[in-house]
mmCIF file of C-alpha atoms in Angstrom:
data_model
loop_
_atom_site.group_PDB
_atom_site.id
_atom_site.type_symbol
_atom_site.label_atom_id
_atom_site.label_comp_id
_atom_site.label_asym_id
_atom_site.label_seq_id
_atom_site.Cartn_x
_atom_site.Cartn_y
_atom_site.Cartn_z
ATOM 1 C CA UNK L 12 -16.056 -4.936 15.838
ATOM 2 C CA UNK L 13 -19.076 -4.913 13.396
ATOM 3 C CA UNK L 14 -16.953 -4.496 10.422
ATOM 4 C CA UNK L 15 -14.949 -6.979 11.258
ATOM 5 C CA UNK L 16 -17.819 -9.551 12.105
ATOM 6 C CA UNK L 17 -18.992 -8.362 8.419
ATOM 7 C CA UNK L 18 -15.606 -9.257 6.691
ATOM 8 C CA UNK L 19 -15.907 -12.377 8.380
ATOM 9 C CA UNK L 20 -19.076 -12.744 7.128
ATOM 10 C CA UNK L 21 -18.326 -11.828 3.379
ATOM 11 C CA UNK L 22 -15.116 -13.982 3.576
ATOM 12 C CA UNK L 23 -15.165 -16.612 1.111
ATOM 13 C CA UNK L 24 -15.549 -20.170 3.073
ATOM 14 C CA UNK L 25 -12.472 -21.781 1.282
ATOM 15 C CA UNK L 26 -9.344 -20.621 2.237
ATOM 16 C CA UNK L 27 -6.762 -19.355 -0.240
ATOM 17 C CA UNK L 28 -4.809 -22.017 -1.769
ATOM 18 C CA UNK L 29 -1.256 -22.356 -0.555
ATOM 19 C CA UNK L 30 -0.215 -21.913 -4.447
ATOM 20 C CA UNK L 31 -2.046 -17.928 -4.609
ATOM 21 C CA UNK L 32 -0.538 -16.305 -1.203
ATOM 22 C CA UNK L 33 1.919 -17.917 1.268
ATOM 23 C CA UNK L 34 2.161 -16.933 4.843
ATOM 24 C CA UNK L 35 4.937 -18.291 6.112
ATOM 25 C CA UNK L 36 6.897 -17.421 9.125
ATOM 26 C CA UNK L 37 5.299 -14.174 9.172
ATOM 27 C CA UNK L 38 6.196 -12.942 5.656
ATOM 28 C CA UNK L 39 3.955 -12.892 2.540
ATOM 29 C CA UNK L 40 4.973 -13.699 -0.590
ATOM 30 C CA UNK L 41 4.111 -11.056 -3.502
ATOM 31 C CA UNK L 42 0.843 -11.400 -5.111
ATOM 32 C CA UNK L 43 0.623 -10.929 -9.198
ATOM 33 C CA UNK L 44 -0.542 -7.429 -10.371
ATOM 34 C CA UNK L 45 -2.524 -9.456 -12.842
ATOM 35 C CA UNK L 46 -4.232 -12.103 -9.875
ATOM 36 C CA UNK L 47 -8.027 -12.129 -9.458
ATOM 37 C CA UNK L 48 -10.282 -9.507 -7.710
ATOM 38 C CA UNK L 49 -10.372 -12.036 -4.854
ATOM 39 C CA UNK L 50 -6.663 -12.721 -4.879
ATOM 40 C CA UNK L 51 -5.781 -9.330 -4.358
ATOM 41 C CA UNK L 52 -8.483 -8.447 -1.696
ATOM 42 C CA UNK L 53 -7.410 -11.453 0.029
ATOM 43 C CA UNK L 54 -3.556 -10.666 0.103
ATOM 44 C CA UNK L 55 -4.543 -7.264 1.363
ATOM 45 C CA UNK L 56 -6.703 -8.826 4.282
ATOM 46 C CA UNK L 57 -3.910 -11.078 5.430
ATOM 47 C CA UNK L 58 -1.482 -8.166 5.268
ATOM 48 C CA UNK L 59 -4.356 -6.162 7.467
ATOM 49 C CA UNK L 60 -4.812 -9.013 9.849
ATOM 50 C CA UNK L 61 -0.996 -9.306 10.365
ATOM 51 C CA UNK L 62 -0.365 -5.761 10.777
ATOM 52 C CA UNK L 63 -3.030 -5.810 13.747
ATOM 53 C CA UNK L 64 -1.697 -8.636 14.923
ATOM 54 C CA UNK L 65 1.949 -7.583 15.329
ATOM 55 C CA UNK L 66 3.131 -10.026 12.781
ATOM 56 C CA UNK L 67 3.808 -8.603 9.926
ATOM 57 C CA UNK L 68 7.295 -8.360 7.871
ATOM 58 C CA UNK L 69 6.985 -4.437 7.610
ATOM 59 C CA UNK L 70 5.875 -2.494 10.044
ATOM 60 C CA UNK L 71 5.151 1.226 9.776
ATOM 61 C CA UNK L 72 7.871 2.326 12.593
ATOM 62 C CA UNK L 73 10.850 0.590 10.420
ATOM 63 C CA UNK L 74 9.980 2.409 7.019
ATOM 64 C CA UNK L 75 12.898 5.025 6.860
ATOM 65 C CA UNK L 76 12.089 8.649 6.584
ATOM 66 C CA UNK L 77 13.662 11.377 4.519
ATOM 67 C CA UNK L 78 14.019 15.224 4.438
ATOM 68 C CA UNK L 79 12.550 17.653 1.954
ATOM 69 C CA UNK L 80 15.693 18.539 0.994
ATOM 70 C CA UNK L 81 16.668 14.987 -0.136
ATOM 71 C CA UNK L 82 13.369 13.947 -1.949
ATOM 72 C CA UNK L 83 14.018 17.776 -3.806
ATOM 73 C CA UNK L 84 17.514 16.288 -4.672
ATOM 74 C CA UNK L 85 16.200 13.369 -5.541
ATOM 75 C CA UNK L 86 13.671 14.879 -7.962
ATOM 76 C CA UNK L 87 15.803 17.096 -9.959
ATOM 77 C CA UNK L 88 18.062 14.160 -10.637
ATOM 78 C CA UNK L 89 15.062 12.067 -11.671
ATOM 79 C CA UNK L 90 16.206 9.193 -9.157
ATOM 80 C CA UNK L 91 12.695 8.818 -7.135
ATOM 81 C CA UNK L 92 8.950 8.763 -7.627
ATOM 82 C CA UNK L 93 6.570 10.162 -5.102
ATOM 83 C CA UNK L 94 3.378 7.970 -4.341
ATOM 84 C CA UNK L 95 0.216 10.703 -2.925
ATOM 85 C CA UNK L 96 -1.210 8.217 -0.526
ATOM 86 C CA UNK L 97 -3.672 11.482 0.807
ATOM 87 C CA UNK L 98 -7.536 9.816 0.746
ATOM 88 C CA UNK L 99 -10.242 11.728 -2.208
ATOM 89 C CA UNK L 100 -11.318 13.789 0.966
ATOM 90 C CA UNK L 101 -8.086 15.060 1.727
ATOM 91 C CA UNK L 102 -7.185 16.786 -1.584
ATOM 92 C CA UNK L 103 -9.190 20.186 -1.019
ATOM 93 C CA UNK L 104 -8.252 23.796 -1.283
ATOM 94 C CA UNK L 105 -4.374 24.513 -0.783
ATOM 95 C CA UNK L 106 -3.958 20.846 -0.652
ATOM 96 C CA UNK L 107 -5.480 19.857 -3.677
ATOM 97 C CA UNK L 108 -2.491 19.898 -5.701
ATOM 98 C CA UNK L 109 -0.495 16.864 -5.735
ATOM 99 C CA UNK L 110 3.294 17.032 -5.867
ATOM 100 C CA UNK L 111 4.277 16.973 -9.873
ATOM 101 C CA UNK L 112 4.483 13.152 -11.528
ATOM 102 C CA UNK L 113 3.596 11.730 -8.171
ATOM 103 C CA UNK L 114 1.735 8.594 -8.337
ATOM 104 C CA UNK L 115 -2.135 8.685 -6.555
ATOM 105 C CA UNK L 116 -2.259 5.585 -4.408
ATOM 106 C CA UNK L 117 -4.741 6.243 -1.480
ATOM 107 C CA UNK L 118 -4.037 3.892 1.436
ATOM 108 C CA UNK L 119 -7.858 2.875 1.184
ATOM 109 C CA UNK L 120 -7.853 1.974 -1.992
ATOM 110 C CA UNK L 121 -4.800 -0.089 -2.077
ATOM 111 C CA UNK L 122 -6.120 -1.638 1.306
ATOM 112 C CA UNK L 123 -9.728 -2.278 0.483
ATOM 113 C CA UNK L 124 -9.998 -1.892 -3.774
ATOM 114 C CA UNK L 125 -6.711 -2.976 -4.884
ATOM 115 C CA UNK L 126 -7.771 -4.226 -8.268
ATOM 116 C CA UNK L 127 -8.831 -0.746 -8.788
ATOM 117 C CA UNK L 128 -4.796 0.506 -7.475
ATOM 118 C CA UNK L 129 -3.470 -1.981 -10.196
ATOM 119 C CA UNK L 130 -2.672 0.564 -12.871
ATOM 120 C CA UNK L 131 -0.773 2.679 -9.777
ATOM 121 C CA UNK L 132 1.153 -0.604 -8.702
ATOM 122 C CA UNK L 133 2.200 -1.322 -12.181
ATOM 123 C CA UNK L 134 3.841 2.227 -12.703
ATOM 124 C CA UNK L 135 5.375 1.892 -9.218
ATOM 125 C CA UNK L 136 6.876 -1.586 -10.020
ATOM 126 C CA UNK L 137 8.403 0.113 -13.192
ATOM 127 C CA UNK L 138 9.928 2.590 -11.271
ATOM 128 C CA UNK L 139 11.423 0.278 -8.629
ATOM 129 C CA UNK L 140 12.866 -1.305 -11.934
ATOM 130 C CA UNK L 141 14.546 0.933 -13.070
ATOM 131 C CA UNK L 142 16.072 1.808 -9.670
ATOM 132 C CA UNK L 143 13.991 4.429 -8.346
ATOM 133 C CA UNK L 144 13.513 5.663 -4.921
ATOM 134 C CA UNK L 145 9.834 5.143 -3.918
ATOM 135 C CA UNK L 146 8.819 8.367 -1.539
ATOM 136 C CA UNK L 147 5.357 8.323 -0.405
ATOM 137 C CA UNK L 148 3.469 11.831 1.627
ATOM 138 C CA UNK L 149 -0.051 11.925 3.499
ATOM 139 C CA UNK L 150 -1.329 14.131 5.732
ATOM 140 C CA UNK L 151 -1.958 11.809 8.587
ATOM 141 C CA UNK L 152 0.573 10.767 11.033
ATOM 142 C CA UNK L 153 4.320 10.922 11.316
ATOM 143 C CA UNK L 154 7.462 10.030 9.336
ATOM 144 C CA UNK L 155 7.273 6.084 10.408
ATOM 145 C CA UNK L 156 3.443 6.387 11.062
ATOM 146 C CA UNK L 157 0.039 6.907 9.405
ATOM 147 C CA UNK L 158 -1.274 6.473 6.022
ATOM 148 C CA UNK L 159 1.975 6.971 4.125
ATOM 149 C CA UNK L 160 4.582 4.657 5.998
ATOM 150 C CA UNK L 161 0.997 1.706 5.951
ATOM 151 C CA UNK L 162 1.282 2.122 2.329
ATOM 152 C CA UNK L 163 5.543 1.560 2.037
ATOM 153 C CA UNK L 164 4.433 -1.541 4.185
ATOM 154 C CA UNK L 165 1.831 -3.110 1.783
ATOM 155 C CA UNK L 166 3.894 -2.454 -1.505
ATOM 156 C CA UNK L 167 6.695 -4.106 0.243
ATOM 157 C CA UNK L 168 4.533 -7.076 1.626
ATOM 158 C CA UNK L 169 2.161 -7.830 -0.730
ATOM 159 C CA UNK L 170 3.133 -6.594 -3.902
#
């Protein structure tokens, strides 16, 4: 409850012009990789505050899962990217190593620093471009929850 009191707090007092993010029945509109700081913290707030409030486009539980064996296929034949979402803290010891050519995008980071996730998002939107699958891992939760199937849920959303 405190931190939420405190983002209250910190929010800016002028709400986000209709023109920079649009919630509208439920579903954001994508936010420019190149919008402000504020723009993108914003977008991720109202993606958070939807999410908690059940109202969000993309929720975790509809964010389809796949096998090892596919994402392997799907490496060898160069047709997917995989997107570490697996927090600073969790890359220790045996689990320090990050799958080959995946793409570091901690769910905190995206969530909370997203200006600082920009140069991830850009390489992600290339691959999307060019047809790619997007796979992301993390050590927390299940196949359609935790930090992973939050993080399918914000690229879709908000960027």
């Amino acid at each position: 409850q405190a931190y939420e009191e405190g983002l209250q707090r910190a929010a800016p007092s002028d709400p986000l012009p209709a023109s920079e993010l649009v919630v509208a029945s439920g579903a954001l509109q994508p936010v420019p990789l190149d919008a402000p700081r504020a723009r993108l913290r914003r977008a991720c707030d109202d993606f958070e505050r939807l999410m908690d409030s059940g109202e969000s486009p993309s929720v975790p539980a509809d964010v389809p899962a796949c096998t090892v064996e596919e994402v392997s296929a799907w490496l060898l034949e160069g047709s997917c990217v995989c997107v570490d979402t697996r927090e600073p803290s969790e890359k220790f010891g045996k689990m320090a190593a990050s799958i080959p050519g995946a793409v570091a995008l901690g769910y905190t980071e995206v969530l909370k620093r997203p200006e600082s996730a920009v140069p991830a998002l850009r390489a992600l939107r290339g691959h999307a471009e060019r047809g790619a699958r997007i796979v992301s891992f993390s050590t927390h939760g299940g196949p359609t929850s935790g930090n992973c199937a939050v993080v399918c849920c914000i690229l879709a959303d908000v960027f």
